[in-house]
XYZ file of C-alpha atoms in Angstrom:
464
model
C -20.255 -48.641 48.210
C -17.828 -51.126 49.737
C -18.935 -53.747 52.233
C -16.678 -55.824 54.445
C -16.378 -58.846 56.720
C -13.515 -59.536 59.100
C -12.478 -63.153 59.648
C -10.072 -64.446 62.243
C -9.457 -67.366 59.852
C -10.225 -67.406 56.099
C -9.445 -70.085 53.516
C -7.779 -68.283 50.613
C -6.733 -70.068 47.383
C -3.227 -70.439 48.864
C -4.484 -71.803 52.191
C -5.565 -70.528 55.578
C -4.774 -66.920 56.520
C -5.218 -65.059 59.806
C -7.095 -61.824 60.487
C -8.440 -61.396 56.956
C -10.411 -58.330 55.915
C -12.711 -59.210 53.004
C -14.102 -56.235 51.083
C -16.430 -56.196 48.085
C -18.025 -53.626 45.825
C -21.647 -52.904 44.939
C -21.518 -55.563 42.208
C -20.667 -58.185 44.822
C -17.087 -58.732 43.638
C -14.219 -58.938 46.078
C -12.193 -55.726 45.780
C -9.671 -56.485 48.538
C -8.602 -59.546 50.497
C -6.150 -58.448 53.182
C -4.545 -60.919 55.618
C -2.961 -59.795 58.877
C -5.305 -56.825 58.957
C -7.111 -54.991 61.710
C -10.881 -54.742 61.701
C -12.056 -51.183 60.995
C -14.546 -49.857 63.483
C -18.027 -51.151 62.822
C -16.943 -53.980 60.537
C -18.925 -57.178 60.940
C -16.898 -60.055 62.408
C -17.417 -63.593 61.181
C -18.700 -66.105 63.718
C -15.979 -68.567 62.777
C -13.711 -69.656 59.919
C -14.707 -68.318 56.494
C -14.680 -70.669 53.501
C -15.214 -69.969 49.816
C -18.722 -70.946 48.734
C -18.819 -74.301 46.972
C -20.304 -74.503 43.450
C -22.668 -77.433 42.931
C -21.702 -78.491 39.414
C -24.504 -80.957 38.667
C -28.195 -80.694 39.551
C -31.505 -82.075 38.287
C -33.750 -79.925 40.480
C -37.034 -81.794 40.067
C -35.478 -85.036 41.306
C -35.262 -83.653 44.849
C -38.978 -84.455 45.101
C -38.100 -88.161 44.697
C -36.009 -88.264 47.865
C -36.735 -91.415 49.875
C -39.132 -92.859 47.286
C -36.817 -95.348 45.585
C -35.211 -96.999 48.605
C -37.003 -100.330 48.306
C -36.414 -103.384 46.143
C -38.617 -103.228 43.084
C -36.794 -105.793 40.960
C -34.690 -108.880 41.520
C -31.617 -106.704 40.918
C -32.242 -102.969 41.268
C -29.971 -100.566 39.403
C -29.846 -97.130 37.795
C -32.088 -98.440 35.028
C -34.899 -99.468 37.387
C -34.543 -96.194 39.357
C -34.958 -94.321 36.069
C -38.545 -95.529 35.638
C -39.779 -93.565 38.684
C -37.753 -90.569 37.559
C -39.533 -90.668 34.179
C -42.942 -90.685 35.915
C -42.006 -87.567 37.877
C -40.554 -85.890 34.788
C -43.704 -86.732 32.853
C -46.074 -85.191 35.401
C -44.375 -82.074 36.734
C -45.991 -78.687 36.005
C -44.270 -75.299 35.722
C -45.692 -74.261 39.101
C -44.441 -77.456 40.723
C -40.994 -77.116 39.159
C -40.706 -73.549 40.454
C -41.676 -74.606 43.972
C -39.421 -77.666 44.033
C -36.430 -75.811 42.587
C -36.881 -72.871 44.967
C -37.066 -75.203 47.957
C -34.017 -77.091 46.737
C -31.960 -73.960 46.140
C -32.803 -72.645 49.615
C -31.723 -76.024 50.979
C -28.483 -75.848 48.968
C -27.630 -72.440 50.376
C -28.196 -73.630 53.925
C -25.957 -76.622 53.107
C -22.975 -74.546 51.930
C -23.505 -74.340 48.162
C -23.500 -70.813 46.761
C -24.047 -71.588 43.069
C -25.510 -74.409 41.013
C -25.158 -75.807 37.508
C -28.687 -76.870 36.520
C -28.655 -79.722 33.975
C -32.169 -79.040 32.712
C -33.845 -81.546 30.418
C -37.612 -81.300 30.969
C -38.582 -78.820 28.248
C -42.113 -79.454 26.959
C -45.703 -80.082 27.987
C -46.655 -83.503 29.325
C -47.654 -84.711 25.854
C -44.365 -83.558 24.326
C -45.713 -80.436 22.623
C -43.780 -77.186 23.137
C -45.194 -74.626 25.544
C -46.574 -71.443 23.992
C -43.401 -69.830 25.335
C -40.669 -72.332 24.549
C -38.638 -70.941 27.462
C -41.342 -71.799 30.016
C -39.547 -74.352 32.203
C -36.172 -72.641 31.865
C -37.813 -69.475 33.164
C -39.053 -71.434 36.185
C -35.463 -72.278 37.088
C -34.251 -68.718 36.545
C -37.004 -67.446 38.847
C -36.260 -70.079 41.471
C -32.559 -69.186 41.532
C -33.329 -65.481 41.732
C -35.861 -65.949 44.535
C -33.478 -68.090 46.573
C -30.459 -65.895 45.797
C -28.200 -68.659 44.507
C -25.830 -68.253 41.573
C -26.919 -70.178 38.472
C -25.378 -71.771 35.415
C -28.304 -72.879 33.253
C -27.549 -75.870 31.037
C -30.475 -76.728 28.735
C -30.166 -80.375 27.725
C -30.087 -81.626 24.155
C -31.779 -85.025 24.050
C -32.764 -86.778 20.816
C -32.450 -90.575 21.037
C -32.841 -93.296 23.661
C -29.731 -95.248 22.774
C -26.597 -95.457 20.673
C -27.102 -95.638 16.910
C -30.183 -93.426 16.830
C -32.667 -95.565 18.766
C -35.975 -93.622 18.813
C -36.904 -91.962 22.120
C -39.346 -93.690 24.448
C -42.685 -92.275 25.600
C -41.088 -91.411 28.948
C -38.609 -89.129 27.178
C -41.075 -87.112 25.104
C -40.760 -83.981 27.258
C -36.974 -83.928 26.717
C -36.703 -84.079 22.930
C -35.394 -81.179 20.847
C -33.985 -80.834 17.366
C -30.569 -79.208 17.258
C -31.748 -76.041 15.539
C -34.571 -75.724 18.046
C -32.086 -75.994 20.920
C -29.876 -73.299 19.450
C -32.908 -71.035 19.089
C -33.723 -71.628 22.756
C -30.182 -70.663 23.733
C -30.468 -67.459 21.700
C -33.706 -66.602 23.495
C -32.346 -67.391 26.966
C -28.982 -65.651 26.757
C -30.148 -62.051 27.373
C -32.270 -63.218 30.311
C -29.341 -65.067 31.870
C -27.045 -62.099 31.307
C -29.519 -59.724 32.969
C -29.745 -61.974 36.040
C -26.004 -62.591 36.346
C -26.537 -66.242 35.452
C -24.374 -68.140 32.985
C -25.800 -70.024 30.021
C -24.238 -73.175 28.640
C -25.306 -76.413 26.980
C -25.653 -80.011 28.101
C -25.608 -82.634 25.357
C -27.235 -85.240 27.594
C -25.000 -88.192 26.731
C -23.570 -89.990 23.734
C -26.527 -92.362 23.778
C -28.981 -89.431 23.583
C -27.191 -87.149 21.081
C -26.049 -88.561 17.722
C -22.594 -87.522 16.440
C -23.743 -84.962 13.873
C -26.117 -83.315 16.338
C -23.329 -83.109 18.919
C -21.050 -81.392 16.435
C -23.714 -78.924 15.280
C -24.782 -78.090 18.826
C -21.245 -77.433 20.048
C -20.493 -75.315 16.982
C -23.713 -73.335 17.468
C -23.048 -72.722 21.158
C -19.500 -71.607 20.373
C -20.803 -69.107 17.822
C -23.116 -67.706 20.501
C -20.519 -67.693 23.303
C -17.042 -69.118 22.708
C -16.435 -69.622 26.427
C -19.814 -71.105 27.419
C -19.602 -74.289 29.513
C -20.512 -77.697 28.057
C -21.565 -80.546 30.364
C -22.213 -84.149 29.366
C -23.139 -87.342 31.235
C -20.558 -89.956 30.325
C -19.429 -93.439 31.377
C -21.661 -93.459 34.446
C -22.770 -97.065 34.034
C -20.972 -100.198 32.825
C -24.029 -100.897 30.667
C -23.400 -97.599 28.892
C -19.778 -98.558 28.277
C -20.782 -101.937 26.839
C -23.409 -100.372 24.575
C -20.948 -97.753 23.300
C -18.386 -100.464 22.513
C -21.021 -102.435 20.606
C -22.026 -99.333 18.642
C -18.618 -97.835 17.843
C -15.880 -100.183 18.998
C -14.769 -97.450 21.407
C -15.452 -96.684 25.057
C -17.556 -93.528 25.730
C -14.782 -91.196 26.895
C -12.477 -92.579 24.208
C -15.093 -91.838 21.537
C -15.742 -88.341 22.871
C -12.051 -87.439 22.934
C -11.644 -88.741 19.397
C -14.638 -86.887 17.950
C -15.293 -83.701 19.958
C -13.189 -80.627 20.826
C -13.011 -81.420 24.540
C -11.147 -78.719 26.468
C -11.414 -76.706 29.672
C -14.993 -75.643 28.826
C -16.204 -79.208 29.268
C -17.440 -80.985 32.365
C -17.434 -84.775 32.118
C -20.193 -85.696 34.568
C -19.514 -88.934 36.445
C -16.889 -90.400 34.054
C -16.902 -93.288 36.505
C -15.818 -96.073 34.168
C -12.659 -95.073 32.293
C -9.590 -97.117 31.470
C -6.057 -95.866 32.124
C -5.707 -94.265 28.696
C -9.030 -92.432 29.068
C -8.021 -91.101 32.482
C -4.737 -89.836 31.055
C -6.156 -88.269 27.898
C -9.208 -86.722 29.541
C -7.132 -85.089 32.280
C -4.827 -83.603 29.635
C -7.717 -81.754 27.970
C -8.225 -79.561 31.042
C -11.851 -80.694 31.363
C -13.438 -80.981 34.803
C -14.570 -84.334 36.156
C -18.027 -83.712 37.623
C -18.281 -86.120 40.543
C -21.550 -86.718 42.392
C -20.486 -89.096 45.163
C -23.735 -89.490 47.098
C -25.844 -89.988 43.959
C -23.266 -92.352 42.471
C -23.384 -94.346 45.707
C -27.180 -94.205 45.849
C -27.467 -95.550 42.283
C -24.696 -98.126 42.666
C -22.693 -96.581 39.827
C -19.183 -97.395 41.002
C -16.146 -95.478 42.260
C -14.162 -92.885 40.330
C -10.418 -93.593 40.371
C -9.132 -90.321 41.786
C -5.540 -91.561 41.942
C -5.395 -91.909 38.170
C -7.144 -88.574 37.637
C -4.806 -86.718 39.978
C -1.780 -88.361 38.362
C -2.741 -86.438 35.217
C -3.363 -83.265 37.246
C -7.055 -83.434 36.371
C -9.536 -80.874 37.667
C -12.645 -81.970 39.563
C -15.667 -80.668 41.406
C -18.747 -82.070 43.107
C -22.482 -81.979 42.515
C -25.568 -83.321 44.235
C -27.165 -84.600 40.981
C -30.383 -86.401 42.009
C -30.233 -84.796 45.487
C -30.441 -87.981 47.491
C -28.245 -85.817 49.740
C -28.091 -82.011 49.752
C -24.989 -81.242 51.803
C -21.798 -79.817 50.340
C -19.598 -81.210 53.109
C -21.160 -84.653 52.805
C -20.273 -84.870 49.100
C -16.647 -84.273 50.069
C -16.903 -86.833 52.857
C -18.384 -89.469 50.532
C -15.731 -88.830 47.896
C -12.897 -89.242 50.383
C -14.474 -92.300 51.984
C -15.009 -93.984 48.607
C -11.301 -93.554 47.874
C -10.405 -94.951 51.310
C -12.547 -98.027 50.667
C -11.045 -98.530 47.227
C -7.418 -98.061 48.315
C -7.601 -99.155 51.973
C -5.750 -95.990 52.954
C -6.677 -92.829 54.881
C -6.568 -89.118 54.001
C -6.261 -90.056 50.348
C -7.171 -86.650 48.907
C -4.794 -84.565 50.995
C -2.534 -82.486 48.751
C 1.128 -81.665 48.457
C 0.449 -78.214 49.954
C -2.295 -79.167 52.408
C -1.970 -82.151 54.707
C -5.503 -81.712 56.047
C -7.750 -83.525 53.596
C -10.799 -81.300 54.187
C -8.769 -78.186 53.357
C -7.246 -79.706 50.231
C -10.585 -81.038 48.982
C -12.440 -77.783 49.579
C -9.926 -75.781 47.575
C -9.887 -78.306 44.716
C -13.682 -78.580 44.579
C -14.133 -74.794 44.573
C -11.640 -74.349 41.738
C -13.083 -77.168 39.641
C -16.672 -76.140 40.331
C -15.942 -72.551 39.324
C -14.374 -73.722 36.065
C -17.361 -75.947 35.306
C -19.838 -73.169 36.098
C -18.124 -70.629 33.866
C -18.517 -68.004 36.589
C -16.101 -65.957 38.711
C -16.630 -68.014 41.865
C -13.155 -69.497 42.260
C -12.589 -68.522 45.887
C -11.667 -65.681 48.208
C -9.584 -63.594 45.813
C -9.850 -60.137 44.262
C -12.113 -60.173 41.204
C -14.064 -63.202 42.312
C -17.623 -62.998 43.573
C -18.032 -62.576 47.317
C -19.470 -66.052 47.889
C -18.694 -66.945 51.497
C -19.591 -69.682 53.958
C -19.059 -68.875 57.639
C -18.707 -71.749 60.089
C -19.927 -71.462 63.662
C -16.864 -71.652 65.902
C -19.228 -72.213 68.883
C -20.903 -75.237 67.332
C -20.563 -78.171 69.781
C -18.413 -80.167 67.365
C -16.136 -77.222 66.503
C -15.921 -75.423 69.829
C -12.467 -75.485 71.380
C -10.674 -77.012 68.389
C -7.182 -75.541 68.088
C -6.937 -74.618 64.390
C -9.068 -73.662 61.394
C -7.914 -76.872 59.671
C -9.343 -78.862 62.578
C -12.632 -76.939 62.534
C -13.063 -77.478 58.789
C -12.237 -81.155 59.288
C -14.952 -81.402 61.921
C -17.377 -79.655 59.574
C -16.674 -82.141 56.763
C -16.211 -85.346 58.736
C -18.026 -84.940 62.052
C -20.937 -82.486 62.009
C -23.500 -84.128 59.740
C -27.178 -83.767 60.562
C -25.997 -81.001 62.925
C -25.010 -78.255 60.502
C -22.007 -76.186 61.576
C -22.802 -73.438 59.045
C -23.667 -70.057 60.564
C -23.915 -67.764 57.522
C -23.820 -67.923 53.742
C -23.205 -64.939 51.490
C -23.718 -64.845 47.715
C -22.327 -61.909 45.780
C -21.886 -60.036 49.043
C -25.524 -60.550 50.035
C -26.314 -62.465 53.237
C -28.591 -65.341 52.231
C -28.331 -67.540 55.334
C -28.138 -66.204 58.886
C -27.985 -68.299 62.072
C -28.070 -71.343 59.799
C -31.412 -70.489 58.156
C -32.491 -68.888 54.907
C -35.178 -66.215 55.110
C -37.411 -68.356 52.864
C -36.835 -71.557 54.824
C -40.400 -71.936 56.085
C -42.324 -70.709 53.019
C -40.114 -72.513 50.500
C -40.363 -75.772 52.423
C -44.159 -75.505 52.590
C -44.441 -74.846 48.845
C -42.035 -77.704 48.121
C -44.110 -80.110 50.221
C -47.324 -79.068 48.487
C -45.783 -79.586 45.042
C -44.378 -82.961 46.026
C -47.734 -84.123 47.395
C -49.413 -83.134 44.136
C -46.769 -84.972 42.116
C -47.188 -88.110 44.175
C -50.938 -87.994 43.632
C -50.474 -87.480 39.890
C -47.881 -90.245 39.452
C -49.878 -92.768 41.466
C -53.156 -92.088 39.675
């Protein structure tokens, strides 16, 4: 059975098109994308411009429950490292039931905010005392269930975490739920793959960082993943903090991205999350690999990480996408806004991320972020094109901040730069299934209530 949606304006990979008939099959894949078409009788008409759904390429779901809890000065000079202490308390206390509720609430929130898929960088694996669950897949299954219940696309990235610092520093007590031997991780991937395949999710691997995965373990893990699935995505935190760069130099005499490029087979399967602190040679070499830079602008701002140098990355034709990471903000458009504004502040220019083909910065950024996010997710979610999944975001042309604007470019610009805290999203479709209607997910009320209950329990447990 074929389903269809007619859009007066739709953002295709080549740019905006008029009078577009979008058709998809029973599997939720686009079977036809026809500009300059007429709407067949009975075909649903979009309420406004149709965008490709944006992949969220970096998420730690449980951290959404920390929102608003770290915005006070707890040390003479707060930083990522002081923020991490509260994160460890939450990670140390969370139960499977709480993780399911928090992740479900988050994924519903993501869908309402314009994300249609998520890459879950999942590193809480074991019981609170560090012992494995009776079913070693327990917490991964929570995330699979949450994604299925919410109806969001998922790339599951179990995290390999073995040490607390460069040179094999033993893990701390706060990291005991994260730790896995390499062989144990590969066994987990073997056990999860058929479940992911059955759900339409993608399975990959996340070596947490160079400080948490020693060189031999990194090599063995990448080789083992490749034997399981030669195209599976690989994500790694890297060069997020200047302290990390300094520690890597002290350990190896090389900067983190430099070391990775010299010792690992980095290619288009890889997502370099943050990569905030690179020198000119690292920017050039990393872009040449075809890897995606996984940028998380609101989290990077929230943690005081620094600003990615997009000019250098684009000079090497590097791919990029955005994620909400710690979920200080859950808003796809706001990640794009923060990225553009950070570049404006750094360069003292405007409309920095406009492209050669698209003068409107919101249009150019949306297309780039969709393409890079799809590559990082390892899923067919690269936009409104035949063979890709029917992941669609419909804007409300009657929204007060969009109403009366003359072009689709202008309406998308208002969505990205002017409509915050007043969502201009009318509908969201994932795989041809309507997940958000009139701006709300069907589970909005129940998921929010369960999220709030889980968060209250966590707060009680972490303050005890």
